[in-house]
Each structure stands twice: as structure tokens, then as C-alpha cells.
GROMACS .gro file of N, CA, C and O in nm:
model
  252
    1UNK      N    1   2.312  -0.025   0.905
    1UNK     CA    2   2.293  -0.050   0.764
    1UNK      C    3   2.158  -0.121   0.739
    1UNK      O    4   2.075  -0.090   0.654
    2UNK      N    5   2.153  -0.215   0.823
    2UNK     CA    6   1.982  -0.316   0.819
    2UNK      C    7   1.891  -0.205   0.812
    2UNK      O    8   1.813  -0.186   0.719
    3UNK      N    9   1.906  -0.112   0.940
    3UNK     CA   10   1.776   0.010   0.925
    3UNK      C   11   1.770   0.047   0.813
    3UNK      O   12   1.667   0.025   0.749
    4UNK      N   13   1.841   0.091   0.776
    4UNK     CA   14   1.809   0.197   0.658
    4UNK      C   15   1.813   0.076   0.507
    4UNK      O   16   1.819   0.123   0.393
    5UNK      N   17   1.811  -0.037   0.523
    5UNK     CA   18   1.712  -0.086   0.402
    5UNK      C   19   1.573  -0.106   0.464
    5UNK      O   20   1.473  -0.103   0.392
    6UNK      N   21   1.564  -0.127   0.604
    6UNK     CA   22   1.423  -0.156   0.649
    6UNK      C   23   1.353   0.004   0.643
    6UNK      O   24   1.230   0.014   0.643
    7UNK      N   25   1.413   0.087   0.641
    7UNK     CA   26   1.296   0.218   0.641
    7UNK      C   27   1.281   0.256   0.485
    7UNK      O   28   1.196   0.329   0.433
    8UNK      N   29   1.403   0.177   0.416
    8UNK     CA   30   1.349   0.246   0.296
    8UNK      C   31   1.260   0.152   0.202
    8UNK      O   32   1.233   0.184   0.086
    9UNK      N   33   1.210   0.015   0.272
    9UNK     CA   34   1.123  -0.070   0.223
    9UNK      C   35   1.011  -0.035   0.300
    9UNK      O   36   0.907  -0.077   0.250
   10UNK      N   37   0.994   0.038   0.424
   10UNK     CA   38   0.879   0.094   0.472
   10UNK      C   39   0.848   0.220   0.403
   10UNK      O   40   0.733   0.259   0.421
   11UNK      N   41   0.930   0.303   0.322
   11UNK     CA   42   0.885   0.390   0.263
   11UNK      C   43   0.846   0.339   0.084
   11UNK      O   44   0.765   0.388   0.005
   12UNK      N   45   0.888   0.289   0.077
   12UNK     CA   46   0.813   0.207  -0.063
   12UNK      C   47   0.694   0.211  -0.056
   12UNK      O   48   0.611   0.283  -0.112
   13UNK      N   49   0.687   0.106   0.037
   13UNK     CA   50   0.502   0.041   0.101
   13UNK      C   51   0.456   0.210   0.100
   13UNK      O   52   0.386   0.261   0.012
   14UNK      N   53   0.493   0.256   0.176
   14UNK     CA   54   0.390   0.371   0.198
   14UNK      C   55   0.398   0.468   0.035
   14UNK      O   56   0.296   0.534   0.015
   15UNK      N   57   0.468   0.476  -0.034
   15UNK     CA   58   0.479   0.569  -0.138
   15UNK      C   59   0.366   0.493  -0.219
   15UNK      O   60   0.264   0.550  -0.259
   16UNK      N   61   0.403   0.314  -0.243
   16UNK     CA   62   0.276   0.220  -0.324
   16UNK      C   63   0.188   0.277  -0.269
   16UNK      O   64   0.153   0.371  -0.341
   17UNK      N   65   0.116   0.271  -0.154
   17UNK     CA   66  -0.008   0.288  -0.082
   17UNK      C   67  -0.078   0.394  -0.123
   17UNK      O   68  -0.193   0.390  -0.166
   18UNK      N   69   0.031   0.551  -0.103
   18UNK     CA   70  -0.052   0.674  -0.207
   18UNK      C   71  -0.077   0.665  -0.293
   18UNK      O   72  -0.180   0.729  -0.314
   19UNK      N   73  -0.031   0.600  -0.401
   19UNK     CA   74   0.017   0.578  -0.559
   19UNK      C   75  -0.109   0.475  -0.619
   19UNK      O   76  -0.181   0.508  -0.713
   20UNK      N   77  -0.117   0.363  -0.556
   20UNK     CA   78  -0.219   0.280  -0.610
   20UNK      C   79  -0.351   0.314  -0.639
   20UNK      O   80  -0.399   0.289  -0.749
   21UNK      N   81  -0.435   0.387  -0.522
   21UNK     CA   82  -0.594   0.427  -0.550
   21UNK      C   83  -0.639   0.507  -0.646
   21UNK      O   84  -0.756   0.513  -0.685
   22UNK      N   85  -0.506   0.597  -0.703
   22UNK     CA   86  -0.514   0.643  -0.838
   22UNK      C   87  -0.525   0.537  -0.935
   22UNK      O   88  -0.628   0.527  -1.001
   23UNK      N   89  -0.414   0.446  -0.951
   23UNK     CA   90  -0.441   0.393  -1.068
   23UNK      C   91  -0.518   0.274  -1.045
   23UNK      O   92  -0.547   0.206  -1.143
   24UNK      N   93  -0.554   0.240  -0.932
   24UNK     CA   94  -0.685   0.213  -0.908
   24UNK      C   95  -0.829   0.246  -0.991
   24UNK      O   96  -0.907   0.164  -1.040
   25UNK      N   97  -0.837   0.377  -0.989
   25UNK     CA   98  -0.927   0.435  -1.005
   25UNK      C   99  -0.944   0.474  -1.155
   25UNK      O  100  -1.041   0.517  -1.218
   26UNK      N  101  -0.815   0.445  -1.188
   26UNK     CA  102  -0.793   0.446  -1.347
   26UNK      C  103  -0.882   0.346  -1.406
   26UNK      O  104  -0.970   0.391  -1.479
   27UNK      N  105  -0.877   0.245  -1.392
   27UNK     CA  106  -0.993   0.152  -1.445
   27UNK      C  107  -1.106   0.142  -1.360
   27UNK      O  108  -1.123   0.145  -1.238
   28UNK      N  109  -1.173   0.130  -1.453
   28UNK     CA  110  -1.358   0.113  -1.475
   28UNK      C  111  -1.359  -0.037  -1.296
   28UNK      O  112  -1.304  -0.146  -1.289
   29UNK      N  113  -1.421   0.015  -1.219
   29UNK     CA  114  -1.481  -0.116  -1.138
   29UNK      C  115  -1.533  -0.208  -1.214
   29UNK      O  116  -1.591  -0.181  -1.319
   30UNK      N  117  -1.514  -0.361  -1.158
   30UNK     CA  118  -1.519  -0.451  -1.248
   30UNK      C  119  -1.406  -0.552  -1.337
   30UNK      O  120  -1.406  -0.673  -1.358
   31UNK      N  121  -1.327  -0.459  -1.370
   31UNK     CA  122  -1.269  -0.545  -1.475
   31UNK      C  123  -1.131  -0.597  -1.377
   31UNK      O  124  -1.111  -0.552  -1.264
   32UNK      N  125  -1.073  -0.665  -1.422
   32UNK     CA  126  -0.954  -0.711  -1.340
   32UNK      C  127  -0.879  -0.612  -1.301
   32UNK      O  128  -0.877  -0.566  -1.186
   33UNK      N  129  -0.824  -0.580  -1.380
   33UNK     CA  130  -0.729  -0.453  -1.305
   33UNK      C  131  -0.769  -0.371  -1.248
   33UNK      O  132  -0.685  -0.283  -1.231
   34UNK      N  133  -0.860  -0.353  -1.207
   34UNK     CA  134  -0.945  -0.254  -1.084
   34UNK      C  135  -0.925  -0.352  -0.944
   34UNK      O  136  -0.878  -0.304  -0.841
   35UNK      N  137  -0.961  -0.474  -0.952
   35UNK     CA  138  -0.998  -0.595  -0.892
   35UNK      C  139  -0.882  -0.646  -0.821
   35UNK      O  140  -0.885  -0.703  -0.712
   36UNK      N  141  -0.746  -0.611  -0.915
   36UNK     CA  142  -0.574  -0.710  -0.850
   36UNK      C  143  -0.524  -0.558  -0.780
   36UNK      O  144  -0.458  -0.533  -0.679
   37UNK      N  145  -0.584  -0.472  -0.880
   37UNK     CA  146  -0.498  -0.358  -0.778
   37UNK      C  147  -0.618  -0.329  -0.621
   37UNK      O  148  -0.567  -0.293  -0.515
   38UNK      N  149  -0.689  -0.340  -0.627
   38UNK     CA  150  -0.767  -0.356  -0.503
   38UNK      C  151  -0.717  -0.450  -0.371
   38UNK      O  152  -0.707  -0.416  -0.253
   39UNK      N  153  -0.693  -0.561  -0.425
   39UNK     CA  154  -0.643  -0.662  -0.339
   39UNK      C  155  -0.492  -0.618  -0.278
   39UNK      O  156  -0.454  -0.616  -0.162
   40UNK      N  157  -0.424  -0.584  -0.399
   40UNK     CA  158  -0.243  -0.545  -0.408
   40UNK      C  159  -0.285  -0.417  -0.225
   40UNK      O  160  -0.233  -0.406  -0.114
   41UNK      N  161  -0.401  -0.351  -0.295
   41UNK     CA  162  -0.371  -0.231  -0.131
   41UNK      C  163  -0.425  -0.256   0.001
   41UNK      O  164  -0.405  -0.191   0.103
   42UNK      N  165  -0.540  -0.422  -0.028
   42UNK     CA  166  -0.529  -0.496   0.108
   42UNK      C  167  -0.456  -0.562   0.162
   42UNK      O  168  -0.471  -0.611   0.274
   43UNK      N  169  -0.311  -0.581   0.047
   43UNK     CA  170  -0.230  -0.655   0.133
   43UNK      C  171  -0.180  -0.583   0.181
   43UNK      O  172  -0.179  -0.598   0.303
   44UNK      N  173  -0.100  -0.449   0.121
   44UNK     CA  174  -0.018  -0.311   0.162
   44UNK      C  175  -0.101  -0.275   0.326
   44UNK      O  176  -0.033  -0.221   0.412
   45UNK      N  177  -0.214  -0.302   0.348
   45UNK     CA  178  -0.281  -0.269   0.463
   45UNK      C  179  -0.249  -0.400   0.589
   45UNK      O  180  -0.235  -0.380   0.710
   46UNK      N  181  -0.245  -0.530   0.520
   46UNK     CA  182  -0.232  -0.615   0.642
   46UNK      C  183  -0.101  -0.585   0.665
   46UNK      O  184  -0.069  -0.531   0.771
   47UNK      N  185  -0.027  -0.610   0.588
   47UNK     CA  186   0.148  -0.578   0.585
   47UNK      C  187   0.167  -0.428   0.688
   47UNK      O  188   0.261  -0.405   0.764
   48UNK      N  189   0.083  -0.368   0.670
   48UNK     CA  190   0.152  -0.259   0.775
   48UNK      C  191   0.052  -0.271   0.887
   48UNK      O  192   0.090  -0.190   0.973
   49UNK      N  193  -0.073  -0.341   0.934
   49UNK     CA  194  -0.060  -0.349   1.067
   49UNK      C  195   0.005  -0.453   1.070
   49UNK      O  196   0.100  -0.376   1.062
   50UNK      N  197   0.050  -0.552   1.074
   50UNK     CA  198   0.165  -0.673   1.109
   50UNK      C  199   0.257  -0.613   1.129
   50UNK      O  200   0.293  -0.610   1.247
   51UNK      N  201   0.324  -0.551   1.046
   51UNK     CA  202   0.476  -0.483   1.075
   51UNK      C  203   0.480  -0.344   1.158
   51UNK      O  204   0.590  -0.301   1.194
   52UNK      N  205   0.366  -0.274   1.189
   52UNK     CA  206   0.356  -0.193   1.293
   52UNK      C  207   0.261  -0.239   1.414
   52UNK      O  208   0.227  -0.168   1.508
   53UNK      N  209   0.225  -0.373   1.393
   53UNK     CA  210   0.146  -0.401   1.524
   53UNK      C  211   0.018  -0.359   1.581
   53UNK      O  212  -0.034  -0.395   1.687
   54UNK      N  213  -0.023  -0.275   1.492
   54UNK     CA  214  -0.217  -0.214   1.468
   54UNK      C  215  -0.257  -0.345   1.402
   54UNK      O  216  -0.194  -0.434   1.345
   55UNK      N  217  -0.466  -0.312   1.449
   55UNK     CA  218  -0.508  -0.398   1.375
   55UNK      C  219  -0.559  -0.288   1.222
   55UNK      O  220  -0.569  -0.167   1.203
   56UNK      N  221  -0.584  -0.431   1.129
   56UNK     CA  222  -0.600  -0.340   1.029
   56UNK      C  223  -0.685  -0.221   0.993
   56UNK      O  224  -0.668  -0.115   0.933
   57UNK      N  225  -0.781  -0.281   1.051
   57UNK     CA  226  -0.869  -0.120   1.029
   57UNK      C  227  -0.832  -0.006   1.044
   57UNK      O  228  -0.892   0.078   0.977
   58UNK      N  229  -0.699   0.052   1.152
   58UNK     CA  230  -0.641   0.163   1.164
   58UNK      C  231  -0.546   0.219   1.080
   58UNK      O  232  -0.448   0.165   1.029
   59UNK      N  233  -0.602   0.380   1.067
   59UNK     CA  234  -0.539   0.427   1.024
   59UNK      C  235  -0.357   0.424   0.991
   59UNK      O  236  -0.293   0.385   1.088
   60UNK      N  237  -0.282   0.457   0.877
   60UNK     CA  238  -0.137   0.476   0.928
   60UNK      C  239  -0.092   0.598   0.989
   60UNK      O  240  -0.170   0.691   0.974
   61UNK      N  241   0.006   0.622   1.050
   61UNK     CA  242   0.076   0.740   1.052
   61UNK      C  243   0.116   0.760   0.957
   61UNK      O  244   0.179   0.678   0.891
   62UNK      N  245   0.077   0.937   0.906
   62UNK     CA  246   0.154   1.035   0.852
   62UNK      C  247   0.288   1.052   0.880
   62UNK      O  248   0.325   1.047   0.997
   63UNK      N  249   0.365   1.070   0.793
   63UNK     CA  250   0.536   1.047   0.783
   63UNK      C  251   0.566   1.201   0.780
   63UNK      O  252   0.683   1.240   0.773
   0.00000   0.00000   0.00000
């Protein structure tokens, strides 16, 4: 039962992760909301090498 809330909070993270650089990209560089959602997908990046044990610069696996 634990797994399967832990894979389906690893599939969140990864669904956010596709999802954000769009609306990312929705606002103009610069203004805040370009700026919090920027940060929001460096954390989505430390968070998954920590929880998969890469350092961050690497790529994720494709699901």
C-alpha cells in the first residue's frame, strides 16, 4: 500500500516537471511568475536526484 502512494507521488513530481516549463514560459522572463515557477522546477530537480540518488545535473529517466 506505502508503494503505491510513493509511486504515485513520484509520478506527480514527474507529470509537474513536464507541465511547468510551459507555463513557465507563459510569462514574459522577468516578472515573478516566470521567476517562482523557475525555482518550483529546481526544486522538482534536487528532489529527484535526492530521492533517486543522481547528482543533479543528470538527466531523469523516461517512464
Amino acid at each position: 500500500m506505502i508503494t503505491r502512494h510513493i509511486d504515485a507521488a513520484l509520478d506527480a513530481l514527474e507529470a509537474c516537471r513536464s507541465r511547468l516549463p510551459w507555463l513557465r514560459d507563459f510569462y514574459r522572463p522577468g516578472t515573478p511568475e516566470h521567476a517562482v515557477l523557475e525555482e518550483v522546477l529546481g526544486a522538482l530537480n534536487r528532489a529527484d536526484a535526492v530521492l533517486l540518488d543522481r547528482p543533479s545535473g543528470e538527466a531523469a529517466p523516461s517512464r
